Coordinates of C-alpha atoms and ligand atoms in Angstrom, one line a residue:
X1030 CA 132.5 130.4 149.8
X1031 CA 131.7 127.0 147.5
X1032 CA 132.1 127.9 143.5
X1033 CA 128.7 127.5 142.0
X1034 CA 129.6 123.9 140.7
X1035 CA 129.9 122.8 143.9
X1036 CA 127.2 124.3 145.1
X1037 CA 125.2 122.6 142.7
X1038 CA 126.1 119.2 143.2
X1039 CA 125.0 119.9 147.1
X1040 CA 121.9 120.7 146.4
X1041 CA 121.8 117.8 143.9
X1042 CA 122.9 116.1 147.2
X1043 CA 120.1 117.1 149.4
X1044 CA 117.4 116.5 146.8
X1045 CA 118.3 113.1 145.4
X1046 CA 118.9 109.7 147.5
X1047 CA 122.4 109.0 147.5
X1048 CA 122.0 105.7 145.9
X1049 CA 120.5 107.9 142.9
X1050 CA 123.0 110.2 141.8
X1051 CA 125.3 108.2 139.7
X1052 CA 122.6 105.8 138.3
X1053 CA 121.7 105.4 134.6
X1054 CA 118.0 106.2 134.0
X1055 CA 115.9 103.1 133.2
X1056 CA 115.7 101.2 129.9
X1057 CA 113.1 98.9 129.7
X1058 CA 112.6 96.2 127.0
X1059 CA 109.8 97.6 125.3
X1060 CA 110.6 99.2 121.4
X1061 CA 107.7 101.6 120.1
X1062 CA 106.3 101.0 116.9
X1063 CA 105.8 103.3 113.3
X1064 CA 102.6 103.2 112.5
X1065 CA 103.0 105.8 109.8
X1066 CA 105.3 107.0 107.2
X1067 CA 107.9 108.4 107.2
X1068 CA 107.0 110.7 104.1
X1069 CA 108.3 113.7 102.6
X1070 CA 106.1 116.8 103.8
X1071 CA 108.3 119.0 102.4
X1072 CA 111.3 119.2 100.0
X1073 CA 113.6 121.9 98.5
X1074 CA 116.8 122.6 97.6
X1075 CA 118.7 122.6 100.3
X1076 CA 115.9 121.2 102.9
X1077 CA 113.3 117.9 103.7
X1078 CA 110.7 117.5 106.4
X1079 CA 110.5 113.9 107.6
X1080 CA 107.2 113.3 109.2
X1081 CA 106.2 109.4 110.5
X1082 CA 104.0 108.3 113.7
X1083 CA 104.4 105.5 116.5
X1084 CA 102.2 104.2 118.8
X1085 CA 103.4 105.6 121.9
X1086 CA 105.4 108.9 122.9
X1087 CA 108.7 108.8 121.5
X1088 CA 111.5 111.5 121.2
X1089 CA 112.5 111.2 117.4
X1090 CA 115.5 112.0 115.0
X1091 CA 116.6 111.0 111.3
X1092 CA 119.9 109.7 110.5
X1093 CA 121.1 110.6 106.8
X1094 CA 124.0 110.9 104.5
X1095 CA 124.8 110.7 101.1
X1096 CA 123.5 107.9 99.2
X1097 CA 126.3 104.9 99.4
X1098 CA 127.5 106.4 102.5
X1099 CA 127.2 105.8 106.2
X1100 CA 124.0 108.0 108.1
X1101 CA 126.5 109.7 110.2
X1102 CA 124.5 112.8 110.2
X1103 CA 121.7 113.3 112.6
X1104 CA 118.4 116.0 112.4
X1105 CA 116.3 116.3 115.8
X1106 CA 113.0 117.7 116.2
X1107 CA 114.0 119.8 119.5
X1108 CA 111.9 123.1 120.2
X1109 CA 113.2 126.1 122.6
X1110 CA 115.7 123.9 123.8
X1111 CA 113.5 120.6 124.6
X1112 CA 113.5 117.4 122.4
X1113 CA 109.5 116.2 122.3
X1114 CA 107.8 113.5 122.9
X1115 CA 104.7 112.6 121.0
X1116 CA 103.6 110.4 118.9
X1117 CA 103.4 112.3 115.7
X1118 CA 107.1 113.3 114.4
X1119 CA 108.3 115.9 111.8
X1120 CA 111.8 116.5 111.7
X1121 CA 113.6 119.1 109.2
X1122 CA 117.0 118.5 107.4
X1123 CA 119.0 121.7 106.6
X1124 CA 122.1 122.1 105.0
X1125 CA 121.1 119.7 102.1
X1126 CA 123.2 119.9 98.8
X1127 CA 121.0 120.5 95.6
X1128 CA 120.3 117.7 93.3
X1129 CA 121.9 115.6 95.6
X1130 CA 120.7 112.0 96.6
X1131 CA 120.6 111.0 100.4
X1132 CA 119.8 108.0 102.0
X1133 CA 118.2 107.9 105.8
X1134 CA 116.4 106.3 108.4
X1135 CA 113.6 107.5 110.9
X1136 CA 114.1 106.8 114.6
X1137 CA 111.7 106.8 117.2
X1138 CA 112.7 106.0 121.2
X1139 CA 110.4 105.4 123.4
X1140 CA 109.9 107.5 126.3
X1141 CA 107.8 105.7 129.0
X1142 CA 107.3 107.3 131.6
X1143 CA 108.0 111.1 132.0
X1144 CA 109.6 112.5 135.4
X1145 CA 111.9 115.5 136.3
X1146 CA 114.6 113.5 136.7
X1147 CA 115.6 109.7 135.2
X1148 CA 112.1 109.6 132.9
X1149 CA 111.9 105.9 132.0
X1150 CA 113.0 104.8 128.4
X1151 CA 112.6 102.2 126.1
X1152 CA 114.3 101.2 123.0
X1153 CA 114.4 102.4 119.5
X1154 CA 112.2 101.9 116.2
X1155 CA 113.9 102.5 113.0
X1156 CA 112.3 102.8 109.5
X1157 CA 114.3 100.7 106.8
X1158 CA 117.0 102.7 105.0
X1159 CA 115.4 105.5 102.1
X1160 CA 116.4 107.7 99.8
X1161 CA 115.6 110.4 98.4
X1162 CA 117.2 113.7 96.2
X1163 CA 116.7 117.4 96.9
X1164 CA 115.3 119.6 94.3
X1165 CA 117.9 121.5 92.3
X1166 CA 117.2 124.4 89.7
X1167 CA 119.6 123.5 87.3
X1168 CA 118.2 120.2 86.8
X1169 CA 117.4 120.3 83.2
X1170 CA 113.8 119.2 83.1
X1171 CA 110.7 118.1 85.9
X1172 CA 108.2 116.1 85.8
X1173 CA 105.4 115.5 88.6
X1174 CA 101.6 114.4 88.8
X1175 CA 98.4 115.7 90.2
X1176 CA 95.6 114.9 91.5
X1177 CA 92.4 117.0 92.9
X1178 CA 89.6 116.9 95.3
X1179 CA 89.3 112.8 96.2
X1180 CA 86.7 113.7 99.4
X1181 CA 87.9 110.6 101.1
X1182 CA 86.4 108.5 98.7
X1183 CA 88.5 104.5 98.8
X1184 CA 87.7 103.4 95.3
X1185 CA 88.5 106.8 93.4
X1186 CA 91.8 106.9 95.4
X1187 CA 92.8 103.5 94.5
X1188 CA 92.1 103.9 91.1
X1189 CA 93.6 107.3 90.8
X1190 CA 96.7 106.6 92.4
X1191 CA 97.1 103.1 90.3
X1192 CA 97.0 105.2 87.3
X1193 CA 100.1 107.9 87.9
X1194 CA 103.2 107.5 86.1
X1195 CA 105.0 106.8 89.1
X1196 CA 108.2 106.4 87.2
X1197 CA 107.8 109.6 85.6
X1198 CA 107.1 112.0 88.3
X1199 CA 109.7 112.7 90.8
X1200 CA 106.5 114.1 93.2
X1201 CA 103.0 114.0 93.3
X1202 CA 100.8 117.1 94.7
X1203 CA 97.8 116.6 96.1
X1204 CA 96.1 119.8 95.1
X1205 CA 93.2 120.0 98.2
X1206 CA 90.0 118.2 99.4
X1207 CA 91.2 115.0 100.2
X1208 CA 88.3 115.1 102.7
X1209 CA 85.3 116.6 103.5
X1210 CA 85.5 118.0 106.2
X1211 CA 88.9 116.9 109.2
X1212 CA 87.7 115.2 111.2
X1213 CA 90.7 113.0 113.1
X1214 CA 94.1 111.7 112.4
X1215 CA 93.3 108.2 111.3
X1216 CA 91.2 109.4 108.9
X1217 CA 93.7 111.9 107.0
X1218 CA 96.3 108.6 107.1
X1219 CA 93.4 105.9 106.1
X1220 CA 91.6 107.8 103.4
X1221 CA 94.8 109.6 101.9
X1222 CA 98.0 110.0 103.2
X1223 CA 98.5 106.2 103.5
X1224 CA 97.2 104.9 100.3
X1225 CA 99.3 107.5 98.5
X1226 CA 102.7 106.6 100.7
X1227 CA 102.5 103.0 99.6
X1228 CA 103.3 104.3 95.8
X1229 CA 105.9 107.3 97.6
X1230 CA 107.5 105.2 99.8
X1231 CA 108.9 107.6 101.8
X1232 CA 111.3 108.7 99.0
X1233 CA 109.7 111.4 97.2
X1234 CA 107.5 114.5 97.8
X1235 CA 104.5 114.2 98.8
X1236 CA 102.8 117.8 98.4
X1237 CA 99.5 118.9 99.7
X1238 CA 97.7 121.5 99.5
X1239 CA 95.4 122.8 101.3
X1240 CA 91.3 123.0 100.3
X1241 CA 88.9 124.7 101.6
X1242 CA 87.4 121.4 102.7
X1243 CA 90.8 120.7 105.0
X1244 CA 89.7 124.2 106.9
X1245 CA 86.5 122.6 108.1
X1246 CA 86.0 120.1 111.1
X1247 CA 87.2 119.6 114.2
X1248 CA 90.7 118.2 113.0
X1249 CA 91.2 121.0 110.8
X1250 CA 93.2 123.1 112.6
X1251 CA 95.6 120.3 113.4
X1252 CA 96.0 119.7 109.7
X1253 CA 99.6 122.0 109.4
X1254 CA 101.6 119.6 111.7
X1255 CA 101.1 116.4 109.2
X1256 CA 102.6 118.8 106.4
X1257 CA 105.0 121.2 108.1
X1258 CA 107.2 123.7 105.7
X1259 CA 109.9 124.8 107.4
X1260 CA 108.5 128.6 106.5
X1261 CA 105.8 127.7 108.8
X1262 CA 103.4 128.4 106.6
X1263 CA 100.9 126.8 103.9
X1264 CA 102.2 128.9 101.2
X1265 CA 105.8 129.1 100.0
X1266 CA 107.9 129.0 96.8
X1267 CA 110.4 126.3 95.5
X1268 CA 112.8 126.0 92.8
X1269 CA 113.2 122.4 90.8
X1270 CA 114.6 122.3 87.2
X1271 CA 112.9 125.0 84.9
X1272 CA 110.4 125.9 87.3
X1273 CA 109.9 128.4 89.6
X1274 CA 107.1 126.6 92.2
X1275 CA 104.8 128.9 94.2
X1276 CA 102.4 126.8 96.8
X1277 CA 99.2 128.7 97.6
X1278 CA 96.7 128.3 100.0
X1279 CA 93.0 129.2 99.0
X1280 CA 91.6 129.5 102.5
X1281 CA 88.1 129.3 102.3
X1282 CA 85.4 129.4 99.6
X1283 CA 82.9 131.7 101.6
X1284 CA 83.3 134.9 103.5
X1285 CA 84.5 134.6 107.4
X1286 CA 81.0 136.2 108.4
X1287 CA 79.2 133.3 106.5
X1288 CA 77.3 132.3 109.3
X1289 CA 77.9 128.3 109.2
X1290 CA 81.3 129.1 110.4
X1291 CA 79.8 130.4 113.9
X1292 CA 82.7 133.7 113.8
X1293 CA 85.4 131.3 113.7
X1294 CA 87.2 132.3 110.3
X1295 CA 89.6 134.4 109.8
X1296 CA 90.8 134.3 106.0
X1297 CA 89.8 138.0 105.3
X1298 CA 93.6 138.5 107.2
X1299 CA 95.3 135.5 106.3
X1300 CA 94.4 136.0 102.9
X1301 CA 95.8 139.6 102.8
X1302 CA 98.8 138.1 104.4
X1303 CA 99.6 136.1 102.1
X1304 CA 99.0 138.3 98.8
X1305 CA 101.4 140.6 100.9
X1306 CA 103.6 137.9 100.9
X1307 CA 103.5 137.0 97.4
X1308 CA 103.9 140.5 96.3
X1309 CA 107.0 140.7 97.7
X1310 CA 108.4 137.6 96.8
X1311 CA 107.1 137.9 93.3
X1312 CA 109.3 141.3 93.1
X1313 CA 112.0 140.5 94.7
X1314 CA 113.0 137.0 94.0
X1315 CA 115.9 136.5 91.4
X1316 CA 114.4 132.8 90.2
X1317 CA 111.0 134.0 90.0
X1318 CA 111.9 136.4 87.9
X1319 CA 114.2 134.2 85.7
X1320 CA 112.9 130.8 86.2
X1321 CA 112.1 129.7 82.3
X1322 CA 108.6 128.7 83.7
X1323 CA 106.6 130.1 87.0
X1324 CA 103.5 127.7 88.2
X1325 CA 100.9 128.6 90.7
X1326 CA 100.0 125.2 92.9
X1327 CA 96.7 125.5 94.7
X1328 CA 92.7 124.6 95.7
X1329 CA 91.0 126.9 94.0
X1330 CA 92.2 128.5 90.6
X1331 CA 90.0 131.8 91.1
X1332 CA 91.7 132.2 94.2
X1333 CA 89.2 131.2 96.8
X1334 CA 87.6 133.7 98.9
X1335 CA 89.2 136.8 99.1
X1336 CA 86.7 139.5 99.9
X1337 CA 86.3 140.3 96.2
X1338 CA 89.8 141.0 95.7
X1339 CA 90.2 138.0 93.0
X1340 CA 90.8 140.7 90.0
X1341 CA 94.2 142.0 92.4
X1342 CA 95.3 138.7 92.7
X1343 CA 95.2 138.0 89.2
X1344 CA 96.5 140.9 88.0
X1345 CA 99.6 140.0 91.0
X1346 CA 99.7 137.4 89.0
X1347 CA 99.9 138.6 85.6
X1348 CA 102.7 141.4 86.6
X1349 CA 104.9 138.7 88.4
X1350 CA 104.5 136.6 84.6
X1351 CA 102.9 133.7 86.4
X1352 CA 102.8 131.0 83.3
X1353 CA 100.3 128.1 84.3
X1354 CA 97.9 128.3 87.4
X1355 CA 97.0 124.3 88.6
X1356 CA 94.2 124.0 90.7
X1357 CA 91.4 121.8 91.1
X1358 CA 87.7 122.2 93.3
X1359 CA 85.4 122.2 90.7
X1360 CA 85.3 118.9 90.0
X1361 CA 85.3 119.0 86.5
X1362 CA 87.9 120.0 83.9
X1363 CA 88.3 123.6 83.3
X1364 CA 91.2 125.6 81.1
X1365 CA 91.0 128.6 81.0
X1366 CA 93.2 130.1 78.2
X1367 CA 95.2 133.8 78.5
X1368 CA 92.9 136.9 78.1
X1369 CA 89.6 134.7 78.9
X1370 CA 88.7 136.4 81.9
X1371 CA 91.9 138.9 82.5
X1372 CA 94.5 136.6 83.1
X1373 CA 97.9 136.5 81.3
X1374 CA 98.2 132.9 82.3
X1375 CA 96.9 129.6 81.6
X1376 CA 94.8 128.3 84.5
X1377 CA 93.6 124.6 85.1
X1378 CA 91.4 123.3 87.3
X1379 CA 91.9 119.5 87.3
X1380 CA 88.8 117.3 87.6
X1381 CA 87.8 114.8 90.4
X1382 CA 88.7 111.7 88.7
X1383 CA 91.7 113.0 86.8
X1384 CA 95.5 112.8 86.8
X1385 CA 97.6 115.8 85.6
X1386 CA 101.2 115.2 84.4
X1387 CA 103.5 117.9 83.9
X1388 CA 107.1 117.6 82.4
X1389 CA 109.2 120.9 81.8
X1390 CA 112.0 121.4 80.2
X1391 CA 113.6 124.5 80.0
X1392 CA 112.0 125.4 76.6
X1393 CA 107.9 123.9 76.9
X1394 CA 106.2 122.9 79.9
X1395 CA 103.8 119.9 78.6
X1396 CA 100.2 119.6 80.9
X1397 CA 98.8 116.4 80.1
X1398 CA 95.5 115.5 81.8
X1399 CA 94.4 111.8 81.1
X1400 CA 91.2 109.8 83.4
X1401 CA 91.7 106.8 85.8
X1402 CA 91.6 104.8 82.6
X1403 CA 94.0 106.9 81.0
X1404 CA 92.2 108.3 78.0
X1405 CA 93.8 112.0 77.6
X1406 CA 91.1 114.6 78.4
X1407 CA 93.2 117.9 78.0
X1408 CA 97.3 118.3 76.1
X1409 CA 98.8 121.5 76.0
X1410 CA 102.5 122.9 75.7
X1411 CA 103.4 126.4 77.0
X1412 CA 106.6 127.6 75.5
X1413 CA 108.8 129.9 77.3
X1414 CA 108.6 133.1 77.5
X1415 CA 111.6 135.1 76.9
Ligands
FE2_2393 FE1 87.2 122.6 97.0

């Protein structure tokens, strides 16, 4: 009886032309090109997501090492066993070192034409070498800008992005409603993510978050893959210098029976979800309970829509010693101070044509909100609570 390996190879035999089986597949002289990125979707300690787009279907890695070192590490994007091909690329780094500066380059190779056997390639497009440095909580201090709720509008981004410290803030959150309403993929890169990644460069976080006017149109449910977390989710915590970071999501601003929606919302679950979530992480994480500082990042600062629930999630909150809450959707400044409407916290929602700068050290967190032309609007210092 033939062992199995044989047997394989005759089958191999019968089902290939002889000429074929010891062939390379085909390279042709064609190299794809990146149209976008790549940009930091994600970053933590230990962890980065790498997300960029070419013009044709590629299969896609990064290269990375330490800063002044060779890349002679390589991440891949492959899923149950399969690297994909696409055009759109997000590829996670794990086993980072905190605090740590890396260098890397995206790679994209073309795959021309798709078959069972020898698909067709092309050749590779890399991105010019970046860096970049993971987020470390014993970093002594942090510093990072926001900016809220620029519906897609050129000028406003222009002149709100030309006003950030860039120096001075190691990321910059978007903190939801960069359109008004998803509609396609050019249009998140034309009206935001591009115009912000020509200040990022590719080398630091670039953190959205979601608003309730991302949940709307018919691109919105394709939003997640152009800011993957590697938790798979929208909402998550992080840890940089002297703050404890937890990313919300604020779902929707009206109830999923609200009848513009046509039935197809479902936040009354996903919001329970994620409370569930929070509750848990909230009691049993170590740093969020020891973390000099704990900030809330989201949309909407009175939580969104959550089935009249928003007392539970402040008082979730106020138990898990929640120190500043930074939102934005109103589009106008608003502070509301402890004790003002139940919470223990200090919650701000940013304004539309405003820029909030942050810098914590392990004794104040400073919150300075200043206009496109810089004037300062709103300065306060929260001192840490012991
Ligand atoms: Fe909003």
């Amino acid at each position: 009886m033939a062992r199995p390996a044989l047997a394989v190879a005759a089958l191999l035999a019968l089902l290939l032309p002889a000429s074929a089986q010891d062939e390379p597949y085909i390279i042709h002289d064609t190299r794809p090109v990146i149209m976008q990125g790549p940009y930091f979707a994600s970053l933590s300690e230990t962890g980065a997501t790498v997300v960029w787009l070419t013009d044709t279907p590629c299969q896609a890695k990064v290269v990375f090492g330490p800063r002044g070192g060779p890349l002679d590490r390589a991440a891949d994007n492959a899923a149950h066993g399969l690297l994909p091909i696409g055009t759109r690329h997000a590829v996670h780094l794990a086993g980072l070192e905190p605090g740590r500066a890396y260098s890397y380059k995206a790679v994209a190779t073309r795959v021309v034409k798709m078959k069972a056997y020898w698909p067709e390639k092309g050749l590779s497009a890399e991105s010019p070498a970046r860096t970049f440095t993971t987020f470390d909580r014993a970093k002594p201090e942090v510093s990072f800008s926001a900016v809220a709720d620029t519906h897609e509008n050129p000028a406003r981004v222009k002149d709100l992005l030309g006003a950030v410290d860039w120096d001075g803030s190691e990321f910059l959150v978007h903190l939801g409603d960069a359109v008004n309403s998803l509609e396609s993929e050019d249009q998140l890169f034309d009206r935001w993510i591009g115009p912000a990644e020509r200040y990022l460069g590719g080398s630091k976080l670039h953190l959205f978050v979601r608003g309730n006017h991302e949940t709307r149109g018919a691109f919105a449910r394709g939003l997640f893959e152009y800011f993957p977390s590697p938790e798979g989710r929208f909402y998550y915590a992080r840890d940089h210098g002297p703050v404890h970071f937890i990313v919300l999501d604020t779902g929707e601003d009206k109830a999923d029976e609200t009848n513009v929606y046509a039935g197809l919302n479902a936040f009354r679950a996903y919001r329970g979800e994620e409370f569930a979530w929070l509750e848990r992480h909230l009691a049993t994480d170590r740093r969020a309970a020891e973390a000099p500082f704990r900030v809330v990042i989201l949309h909407q600062p009175d939580w969104g829509w959550v089935d009249g629930k928003g007392d539970m999630w402040t008082a979730l909150a106020n138990k898990g010693r929640v120190d500043l809450v930074l939102g934005g959707h109103f589009h106008r400044l608003r502070k509301i101070a402890p004790g003002e409407q139940g919470n223990g916290f200090t919650a701000l929602a940013l304004g539309q044509d405003q820029i909030a700068k942050v810098e914590a050290t392990r004794a104040e967190l400073k919150v300075a909100v200043t206009g496109k032309d810089g004037a300062v609007l709103e300065a306060f210092v929260l001192k840490a609570r012991r």
